[in-house]
Every structure is written in structure tokens, then in C-alpha cells.
GROMACS .gro file of C-alpha atoms in nm:
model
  320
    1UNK     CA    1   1.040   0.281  -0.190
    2UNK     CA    2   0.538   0.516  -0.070
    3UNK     CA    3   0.900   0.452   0.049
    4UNK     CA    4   0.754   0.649   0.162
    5UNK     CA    5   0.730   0.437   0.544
    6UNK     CA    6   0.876   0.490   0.610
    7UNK     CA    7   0.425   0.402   0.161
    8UNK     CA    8   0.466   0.318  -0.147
    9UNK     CA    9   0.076   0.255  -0.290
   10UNK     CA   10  -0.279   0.366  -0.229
   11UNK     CA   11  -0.562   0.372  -0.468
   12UNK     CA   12  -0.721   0.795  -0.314
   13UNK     CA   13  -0.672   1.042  -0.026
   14UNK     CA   14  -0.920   0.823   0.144
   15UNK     CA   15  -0.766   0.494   0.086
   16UNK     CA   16  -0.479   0.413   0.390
   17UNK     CA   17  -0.205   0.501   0.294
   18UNK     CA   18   0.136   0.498   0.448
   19UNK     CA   19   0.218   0.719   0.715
   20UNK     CA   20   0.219   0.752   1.094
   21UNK     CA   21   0.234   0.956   1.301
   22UNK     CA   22   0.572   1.023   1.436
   23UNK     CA   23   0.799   1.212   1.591
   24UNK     CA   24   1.121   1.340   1.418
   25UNK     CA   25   1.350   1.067   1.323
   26UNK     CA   26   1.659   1.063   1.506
   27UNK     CA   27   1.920   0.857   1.318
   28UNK     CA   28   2.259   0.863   1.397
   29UNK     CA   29   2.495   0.885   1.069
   30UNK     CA   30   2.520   1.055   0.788
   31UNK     CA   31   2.327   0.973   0.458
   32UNK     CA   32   2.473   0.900   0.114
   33UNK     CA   33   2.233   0.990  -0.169
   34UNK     CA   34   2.267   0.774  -0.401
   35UNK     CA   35   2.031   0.607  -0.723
   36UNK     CA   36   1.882   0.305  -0.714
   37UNK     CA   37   1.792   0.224  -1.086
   38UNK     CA   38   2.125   0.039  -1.140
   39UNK     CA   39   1.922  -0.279  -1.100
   40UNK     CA   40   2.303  -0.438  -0.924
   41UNK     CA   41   2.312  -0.738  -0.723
   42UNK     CA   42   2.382  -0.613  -0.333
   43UNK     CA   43   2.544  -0.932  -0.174
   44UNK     CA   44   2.539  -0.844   0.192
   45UNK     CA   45   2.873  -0.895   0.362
   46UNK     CA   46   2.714  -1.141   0.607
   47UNK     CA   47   2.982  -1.381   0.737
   48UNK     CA   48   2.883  -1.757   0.868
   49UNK     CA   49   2.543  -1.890   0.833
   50UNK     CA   50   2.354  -1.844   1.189
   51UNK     CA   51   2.384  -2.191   1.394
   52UNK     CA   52   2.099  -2.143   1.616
   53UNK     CA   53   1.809  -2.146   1.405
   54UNK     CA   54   1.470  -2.221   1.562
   55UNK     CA   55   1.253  -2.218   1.288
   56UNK     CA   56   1.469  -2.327   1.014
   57UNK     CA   57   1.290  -2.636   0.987
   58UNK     CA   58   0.947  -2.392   0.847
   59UNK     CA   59   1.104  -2.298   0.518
   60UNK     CA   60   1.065  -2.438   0.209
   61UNK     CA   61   1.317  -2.717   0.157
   62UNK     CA   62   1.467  -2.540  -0.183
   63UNK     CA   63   1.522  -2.173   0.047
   64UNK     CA   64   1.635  -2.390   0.351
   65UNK     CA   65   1.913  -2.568   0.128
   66UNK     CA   66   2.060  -2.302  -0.078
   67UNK     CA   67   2.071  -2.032   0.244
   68UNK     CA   68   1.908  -1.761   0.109
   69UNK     CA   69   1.633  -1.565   0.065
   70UNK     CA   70   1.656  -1.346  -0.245
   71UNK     CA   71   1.510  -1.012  -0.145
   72UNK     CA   72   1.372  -0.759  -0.454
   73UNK     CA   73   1.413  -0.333  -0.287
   74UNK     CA   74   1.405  -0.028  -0.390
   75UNK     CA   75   1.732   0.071  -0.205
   76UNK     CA   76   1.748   0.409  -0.238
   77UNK     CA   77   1.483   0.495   0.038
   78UNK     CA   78   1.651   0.603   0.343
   79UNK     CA   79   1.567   0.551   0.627
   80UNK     CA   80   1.442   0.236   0.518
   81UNK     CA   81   1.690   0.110   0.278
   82UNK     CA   82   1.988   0.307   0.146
   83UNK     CA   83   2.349   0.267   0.098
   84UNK     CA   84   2.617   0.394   0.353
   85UNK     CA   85   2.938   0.559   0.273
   86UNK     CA   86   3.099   0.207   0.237
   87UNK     CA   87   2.829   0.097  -0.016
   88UNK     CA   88   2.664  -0.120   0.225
   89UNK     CA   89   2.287  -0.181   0.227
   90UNK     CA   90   2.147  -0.047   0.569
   91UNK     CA   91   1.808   0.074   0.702
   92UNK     CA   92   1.523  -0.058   0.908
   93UNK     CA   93   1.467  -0.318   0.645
   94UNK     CA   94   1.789  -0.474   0.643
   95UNK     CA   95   1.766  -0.481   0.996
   96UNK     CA   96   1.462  -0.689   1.038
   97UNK     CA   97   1.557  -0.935   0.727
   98UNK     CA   98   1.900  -0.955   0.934
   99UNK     CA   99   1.685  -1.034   1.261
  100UNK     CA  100   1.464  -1.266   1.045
  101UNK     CA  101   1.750  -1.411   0.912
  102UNK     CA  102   1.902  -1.560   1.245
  103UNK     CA  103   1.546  -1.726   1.315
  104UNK     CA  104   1.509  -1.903   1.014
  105UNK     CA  105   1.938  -1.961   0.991
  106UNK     CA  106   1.908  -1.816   0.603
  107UNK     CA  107   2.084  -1.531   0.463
  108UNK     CA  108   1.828  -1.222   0.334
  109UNK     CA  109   2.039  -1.126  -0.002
  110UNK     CA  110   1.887  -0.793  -0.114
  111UNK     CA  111   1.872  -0.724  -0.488
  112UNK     CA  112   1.871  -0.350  -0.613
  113UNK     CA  113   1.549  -0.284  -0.831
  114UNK     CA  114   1.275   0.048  -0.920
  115UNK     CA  115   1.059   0.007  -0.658
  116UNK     CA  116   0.746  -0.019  -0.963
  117UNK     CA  117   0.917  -0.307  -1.084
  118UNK     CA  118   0.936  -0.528  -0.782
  119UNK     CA  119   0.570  -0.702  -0.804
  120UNK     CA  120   0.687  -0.748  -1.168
  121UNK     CA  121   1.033  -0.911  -1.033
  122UNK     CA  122   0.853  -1.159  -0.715
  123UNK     CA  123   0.626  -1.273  -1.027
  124UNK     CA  124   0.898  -1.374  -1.253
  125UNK     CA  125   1.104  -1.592  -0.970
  126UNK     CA  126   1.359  -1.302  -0.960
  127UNK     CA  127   1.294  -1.234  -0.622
  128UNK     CA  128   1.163  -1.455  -0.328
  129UNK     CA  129   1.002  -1.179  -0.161
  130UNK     CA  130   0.991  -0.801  -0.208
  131UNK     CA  131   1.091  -0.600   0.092
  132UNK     CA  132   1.072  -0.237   0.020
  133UNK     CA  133   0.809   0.003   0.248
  134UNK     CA  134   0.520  -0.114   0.064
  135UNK     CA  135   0.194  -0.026   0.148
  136UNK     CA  136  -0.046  -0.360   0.145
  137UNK     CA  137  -0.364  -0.296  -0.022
  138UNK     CA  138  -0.668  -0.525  -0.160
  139UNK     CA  139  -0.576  -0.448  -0.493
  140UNK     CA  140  -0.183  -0.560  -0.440
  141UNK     CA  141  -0.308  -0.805  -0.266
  142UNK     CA  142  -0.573  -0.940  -0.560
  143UNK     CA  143  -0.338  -0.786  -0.847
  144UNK     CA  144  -0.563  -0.489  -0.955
  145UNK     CA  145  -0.421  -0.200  -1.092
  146UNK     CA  146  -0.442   0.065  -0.925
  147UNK     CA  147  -0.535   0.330  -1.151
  148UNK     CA  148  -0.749   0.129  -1.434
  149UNK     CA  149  -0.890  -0.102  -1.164
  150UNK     CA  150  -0.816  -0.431  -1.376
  151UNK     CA  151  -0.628  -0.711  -1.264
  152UNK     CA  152  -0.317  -0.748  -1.378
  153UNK     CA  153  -0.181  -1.051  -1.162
  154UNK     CA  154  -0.214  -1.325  -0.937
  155UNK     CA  155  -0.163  -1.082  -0.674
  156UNK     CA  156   0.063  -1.120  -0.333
  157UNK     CA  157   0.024  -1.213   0.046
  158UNK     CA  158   0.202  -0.952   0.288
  159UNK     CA  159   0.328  -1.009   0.645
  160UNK     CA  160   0.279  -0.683   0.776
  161UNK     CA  161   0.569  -0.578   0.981
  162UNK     CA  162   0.536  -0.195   1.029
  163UNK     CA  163   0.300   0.120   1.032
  164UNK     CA  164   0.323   0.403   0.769
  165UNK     CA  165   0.191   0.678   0.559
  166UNK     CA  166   0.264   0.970   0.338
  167UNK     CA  167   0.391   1.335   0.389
  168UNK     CA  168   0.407   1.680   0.187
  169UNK     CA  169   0.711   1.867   0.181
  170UNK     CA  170   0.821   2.177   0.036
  171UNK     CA  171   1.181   2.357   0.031
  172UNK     CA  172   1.230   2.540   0.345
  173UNK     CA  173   1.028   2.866   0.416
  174UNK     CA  174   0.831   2.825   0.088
  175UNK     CA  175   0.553   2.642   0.110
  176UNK     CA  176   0.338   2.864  -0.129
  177UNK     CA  177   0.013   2.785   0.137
  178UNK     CA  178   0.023   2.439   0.047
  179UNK     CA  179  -0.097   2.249   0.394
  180UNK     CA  180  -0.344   1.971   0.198
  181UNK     CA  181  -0.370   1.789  -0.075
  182UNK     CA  182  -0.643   2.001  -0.249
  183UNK     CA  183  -0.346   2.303  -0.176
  184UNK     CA  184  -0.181   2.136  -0.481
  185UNK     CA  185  -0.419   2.192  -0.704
  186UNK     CA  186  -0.301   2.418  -1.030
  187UNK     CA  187   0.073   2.329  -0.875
  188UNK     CA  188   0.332   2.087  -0.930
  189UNK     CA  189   0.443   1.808  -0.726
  190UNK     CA  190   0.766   1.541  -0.746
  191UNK     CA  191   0.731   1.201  -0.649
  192UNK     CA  192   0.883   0.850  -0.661
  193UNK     CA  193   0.699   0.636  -0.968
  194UNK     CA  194   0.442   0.349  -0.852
  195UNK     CA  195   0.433   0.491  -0.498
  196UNK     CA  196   0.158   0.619  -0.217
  197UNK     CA  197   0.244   0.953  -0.292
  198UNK     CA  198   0.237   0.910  -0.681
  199UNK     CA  199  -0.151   0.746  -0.653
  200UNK     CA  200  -0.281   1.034  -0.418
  201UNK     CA  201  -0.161   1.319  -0.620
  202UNK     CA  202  -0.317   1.122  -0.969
  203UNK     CA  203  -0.653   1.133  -0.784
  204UNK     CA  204  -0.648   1.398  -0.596
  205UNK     CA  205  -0.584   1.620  -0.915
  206UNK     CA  206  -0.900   1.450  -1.036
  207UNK     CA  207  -1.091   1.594  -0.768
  208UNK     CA  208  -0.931   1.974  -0.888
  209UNK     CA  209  -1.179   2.205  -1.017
  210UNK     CA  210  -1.129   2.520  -1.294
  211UNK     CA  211  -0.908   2.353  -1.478
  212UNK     CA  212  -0.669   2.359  -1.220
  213UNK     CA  213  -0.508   2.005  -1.240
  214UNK     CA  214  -0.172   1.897  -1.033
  215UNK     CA  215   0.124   1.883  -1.218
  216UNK     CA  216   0.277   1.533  -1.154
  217UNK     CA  217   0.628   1.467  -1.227
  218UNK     CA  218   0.755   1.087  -1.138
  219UNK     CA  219   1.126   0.964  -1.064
  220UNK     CA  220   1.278   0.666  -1.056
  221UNK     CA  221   1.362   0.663  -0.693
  222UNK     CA  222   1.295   0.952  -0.409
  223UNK     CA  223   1.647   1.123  -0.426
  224UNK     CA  224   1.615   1.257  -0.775
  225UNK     CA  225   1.247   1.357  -0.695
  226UNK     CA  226   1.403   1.585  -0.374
  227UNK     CA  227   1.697   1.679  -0.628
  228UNK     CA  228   1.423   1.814  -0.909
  229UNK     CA  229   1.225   2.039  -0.572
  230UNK     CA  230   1.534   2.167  -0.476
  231UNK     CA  231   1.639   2.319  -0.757
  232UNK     CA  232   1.268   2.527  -0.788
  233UNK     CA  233   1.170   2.283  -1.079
  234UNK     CA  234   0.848   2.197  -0.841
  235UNK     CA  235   0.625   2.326  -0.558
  236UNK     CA  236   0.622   2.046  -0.330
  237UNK     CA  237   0.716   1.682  -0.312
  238UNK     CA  238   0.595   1.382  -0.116
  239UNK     CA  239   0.701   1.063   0.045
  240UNK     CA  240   0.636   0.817   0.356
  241UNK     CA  241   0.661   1.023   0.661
  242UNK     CA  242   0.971   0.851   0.741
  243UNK     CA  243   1.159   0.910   0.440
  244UNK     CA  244   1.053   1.280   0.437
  245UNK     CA  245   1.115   1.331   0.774
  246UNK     CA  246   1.434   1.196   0.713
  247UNK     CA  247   1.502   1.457   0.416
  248UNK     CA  248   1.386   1.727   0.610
  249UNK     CA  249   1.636   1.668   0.900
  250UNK     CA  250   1.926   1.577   0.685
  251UNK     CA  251   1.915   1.759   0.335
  252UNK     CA  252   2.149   2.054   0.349
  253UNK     CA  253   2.215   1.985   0.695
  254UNK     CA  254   1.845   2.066   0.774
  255UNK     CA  255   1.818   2.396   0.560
  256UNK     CA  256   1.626   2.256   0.250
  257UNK     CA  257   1.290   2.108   0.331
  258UNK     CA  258   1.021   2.159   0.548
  259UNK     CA  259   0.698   1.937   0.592
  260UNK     CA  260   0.394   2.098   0.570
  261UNK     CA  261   0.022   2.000   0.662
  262UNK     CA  262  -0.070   1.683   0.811
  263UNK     CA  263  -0.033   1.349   0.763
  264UNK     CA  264  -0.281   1.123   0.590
  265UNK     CA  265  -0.439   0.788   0.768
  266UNK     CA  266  -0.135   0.526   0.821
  267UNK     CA  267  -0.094   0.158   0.688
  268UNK     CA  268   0.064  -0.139   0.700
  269UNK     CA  269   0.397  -0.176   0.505
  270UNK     CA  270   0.432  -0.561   0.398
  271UNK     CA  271   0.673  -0.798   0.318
  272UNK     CA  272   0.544  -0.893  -0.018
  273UNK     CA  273   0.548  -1.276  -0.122
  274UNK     CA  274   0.393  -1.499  -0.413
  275UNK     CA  275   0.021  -1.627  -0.336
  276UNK     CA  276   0.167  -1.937  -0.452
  277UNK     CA  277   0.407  -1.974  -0.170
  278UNK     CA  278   0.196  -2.001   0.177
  279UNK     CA  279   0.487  -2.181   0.315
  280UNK     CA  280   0.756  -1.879   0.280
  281UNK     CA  281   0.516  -1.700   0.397
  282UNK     CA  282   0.384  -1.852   0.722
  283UNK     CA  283   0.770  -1.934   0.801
  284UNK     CA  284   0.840  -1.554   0.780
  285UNK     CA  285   0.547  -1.468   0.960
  286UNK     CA  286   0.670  -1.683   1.234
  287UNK     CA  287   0.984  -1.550   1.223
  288UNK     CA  288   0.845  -1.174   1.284
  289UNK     CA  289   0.644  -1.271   1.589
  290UNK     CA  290   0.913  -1.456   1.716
  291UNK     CA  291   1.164  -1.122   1.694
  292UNK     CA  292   0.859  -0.917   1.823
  293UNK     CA  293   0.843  -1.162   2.096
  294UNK     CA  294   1.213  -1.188   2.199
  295UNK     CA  295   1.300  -0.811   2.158
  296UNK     CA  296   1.483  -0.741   1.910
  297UNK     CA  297   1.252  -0.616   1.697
  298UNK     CA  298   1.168  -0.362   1.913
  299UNK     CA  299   1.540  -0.225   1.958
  300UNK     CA  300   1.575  -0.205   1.582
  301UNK     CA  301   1.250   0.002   1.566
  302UNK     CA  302   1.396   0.252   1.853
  303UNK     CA  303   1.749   0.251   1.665
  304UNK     CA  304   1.590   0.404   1.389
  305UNK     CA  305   1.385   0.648   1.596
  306UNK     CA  306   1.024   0.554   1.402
  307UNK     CA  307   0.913   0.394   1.757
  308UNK     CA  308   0.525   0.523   1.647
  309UNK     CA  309   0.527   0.282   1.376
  310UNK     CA  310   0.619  -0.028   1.554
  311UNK     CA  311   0.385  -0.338   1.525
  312UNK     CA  312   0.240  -0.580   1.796
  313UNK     CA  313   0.207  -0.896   1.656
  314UNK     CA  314   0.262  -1.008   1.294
  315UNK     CA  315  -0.024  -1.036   1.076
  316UNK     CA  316  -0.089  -1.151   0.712
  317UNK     CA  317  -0.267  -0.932   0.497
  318UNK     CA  318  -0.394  -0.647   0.696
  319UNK     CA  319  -0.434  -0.386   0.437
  320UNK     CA  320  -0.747  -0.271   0.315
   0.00000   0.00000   0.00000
């Protein structure tokens, strides 16, 4: 949701991961917390079906007909997905899908889901893409594991649409001289289940010598793993830089978390769609450069305040 960036997957410390470098997010609002392992169907209040639609003619006829592009997230993720007060779906996600959606004159329907059970989801027809900060890697990309190294799918293609990484955060003036990764060695850490965050801590505690492993504890989503740190039940926690930047300004009205150290190497979040589907995925591809092109992209990239992470030009599979 490694979202987590705003990253959600990474096979080591020195595999890309998902965060960038920048500044502190500036996002006007207020956040509702809220869980995201309800698994409920989000239909987004969208009104009339876009009448200018340059590049409706790209999508598969079956997508094209019914209006609608089913869209599997971890929405509970902020700032990249979350709920508002009113229960609406927001975030720098449903932004772009919204911008994507008046190029290709569909409707992007987003579908509440555990961001490790996405993949799982896109493969089963459940979803038509997954759209959630993930990180794209080789292995998603070929359907290795990331842990055991075996394949375990088909795999997915990504467009990449954004640039993102991971963080370490503690609570606020405590952060028990943890400034690395190696710093969390013989401590324990929080984290979201199937994320960025969650691979880097499994291997880093590999790496931890004396006996001294990392204590891993996994949620469901990212607001119970901040929930479990702030009540002292860990040492540290970690997320996309977005998404713990955006904790750290807004938790307890800025008064709970800190970040602490420095970022790792950033990488591409993707939109995540079935190898078996090249035409979704060049049409949405299209779709991206075409908002990159025309503007609007940018604006909902500066709305957010995660200007850093921005993209050029779309690409397909740029993860490594």
C-alpha cells in the first residue's frame, strides 16, 4: 500500500526500492484513519461518462463497452489512497485513474483489497489492473517470490507512473539511535504485510550478527502498523516516504512520529496489469503520456506536494 510511495516490494537493502527523495508533504485536509481489510466494493461517485475521449478507441472492446476499469488497492495508504471524512476514495491514485479516465472516456472503479492480495486478485479476473504504490520489480514482473525466489505466476507488466521508496520512523524524540537499517538489529520493527518495507527488514535481519535478529511484526494495512508503534509495542516502523512523511506531519497533529536516517535508493511505482493483456496496457500507457503531456498530471503531482517523485514520460516495465 511499500505504500509506502508514496513502495510496496523489494527483494534487499540493495534492491530499489520505493522512496524519493522529497520534501515534506504538504496536503491540505485532514486524514481519516481508517482499515482497509474490509475487502468492500468502493463505487466512485463519478457522474456522466466523459464525452471527449481521445483514446477510447485503444481499449479493449469488452473495457470500452461496459465503462469501466475495475481497479484492485490497498486503500488505506494515505497519501496515496485513503478514505475522506465522507467515505470517499481520494489520493494521488485516484487522481491519476480519474485523469486517465477522461482520456480513455471509462470510469476507474476502485475495489478495496490487502495490498498482498492484489497480484492474487489481477490473476483471478477480479481486478483489471492493480493500482496501489507498488514497487515494479523483475521478480513481480516474472512472478518470483520474493523471499523463496520461485515463481509463483505468470507475472505482470507495469506502466510506471511515479518515483518512490521507503522510510524509518520512530515515535517522536525516541529514536533509540536507530538512523539505518543495520540500527534495527536486536529491535523490533512494524510494517504493512507484502510491502518494501516488510522485504528489507526480512533481509536485512539476515545480515544481523550475535544473534541479534529484527523483530518483524506485519499488519494488514499501514494504520494499524503506526497504531501498534504508538502505543510502545515496537521501536520503529517503516513505509514509502510518502506515506510516512505523511504520518509524521499529521499523527497527533505532528507530535507522534519522527523519521529518522535516510532514505534508501527510489523506484518506480506501477500500475500493475495481466501479461496477457498488452492491449490494456499500451492503451493506459498512452493515456499517462498523454496527461503528462497536456498537464494535468503534473498539477495532481503538485496538489499532493510529492513534486520529487513526478515522472517524465510513461514507461512499461522500468523496474529492476
Amino acid at each position: 500500500m511499500t505504500a509506502g510511495p508514496i513502495c510496496r516490494n523489494a527483494a534487499a537493502t540493495s534492491a530499489k526500492s520505493r522512496i524519493v527523495a522529497v520534501g515534506a508533504i504538504a496536503v491540505a485536509g485532514s486524514l481519516l484513519l481508517t482499515g482497509c481489510g474490509d475487502q468492500t466494493n468502493d463505487k466512485k461517485d463519478s457522474g456522466d461518462k466523459v464525452v471527449s475521449a481521445p483514446l477510447s478507441d485503444e481499449l479493449p472492446s469488452d473495457i470500452r463497452n461496459q465503462g469501466v476499469i475495475k481497479v484492485g488497492s490497498d486503500i488505506a495508504y494515505p497519501p496515496v489512497e485513503f478514505k475522506d471524512k465522507g467515505g470517499k476514495t481520494v489520493g494521488i491514485d485516484p487522481d491519476i485513474a480519474d485523469a486517465l479516465g477522461k482520456q480513455l472516456g471509462v470510469r476507474f472503479e476502485f475495489d478495496n483489497g490487502t495490498f498482498d492480495t492484489l497480484l492474487g486478485g489481477l490473476r483471478s479476473k477480479r481486478y483489471d489492473i492493480a493500482m496501489s504504490a507498488m514497487t515494479d520489480t523483475k521478480n513481480r514482473q516474472e512472478g518470483i517470490d520474493e523471499e523463496t525466489g520461485k515463481k509463483v505466476g505468470t507475472g505482470v507488466d507495469f506502466v510506471d507512473y511515479f518515483t518512490a521508496g521507503v522510510s524509518i520512523y520512530t515515535k517522536k524524540g525516541d529514536d533509540q539511535g536507530i538512523k539505518t537499517w543495520a540500527d534495527l538489529c536486536g529491535k523490533k520493527i512494524v510494517v504493512q504485510r507484502g510491502t518494501v518495507s516488510h522485504d528489507m527488514a526480512k533481509a536485512e535481519s539476515k545480515k544481523c550478527k550475535g544473534g541479534k535478529k529484527i523483530s518483524i511484526e506485519s499488519f494488514d494495512n499501514d494504520q494499524q502498523a503506526q497504531t501498534r508503534l504508538r502505543s510502545g509495542g515496537a521501536d520503529a516502523g517503516s513505509s514509502d516516504f510518502p506515506v510516512a512523511a505523511y504520518a509524521v506531519k499529521t499523527s497527533g497533529g505532528g507530535k507522534d512520529f519522527q523519521l529518522v536516517g535516510d532514505q534508501v535508493e527510489a523506484a518506480p511505482y506501477g500500475i500493475a496489469i495481466a501479461k496477457n493483456n498488452p492491449e490494456l496496457r499500451d492503451a493506459i500507457k498512452n493515456a499517462l503520456a498523454a496527461i503528462i503531456a497536456n498537464g494535468q498530471y503534473e498539477k495532481i503531482i503538485k496538489k499532493w506536494g510529492v513534486d520529487a517523485g513526478a515522472v517524465k514520460e510513461a514507461k512499461i516495465n522500468g523496474g529492476k
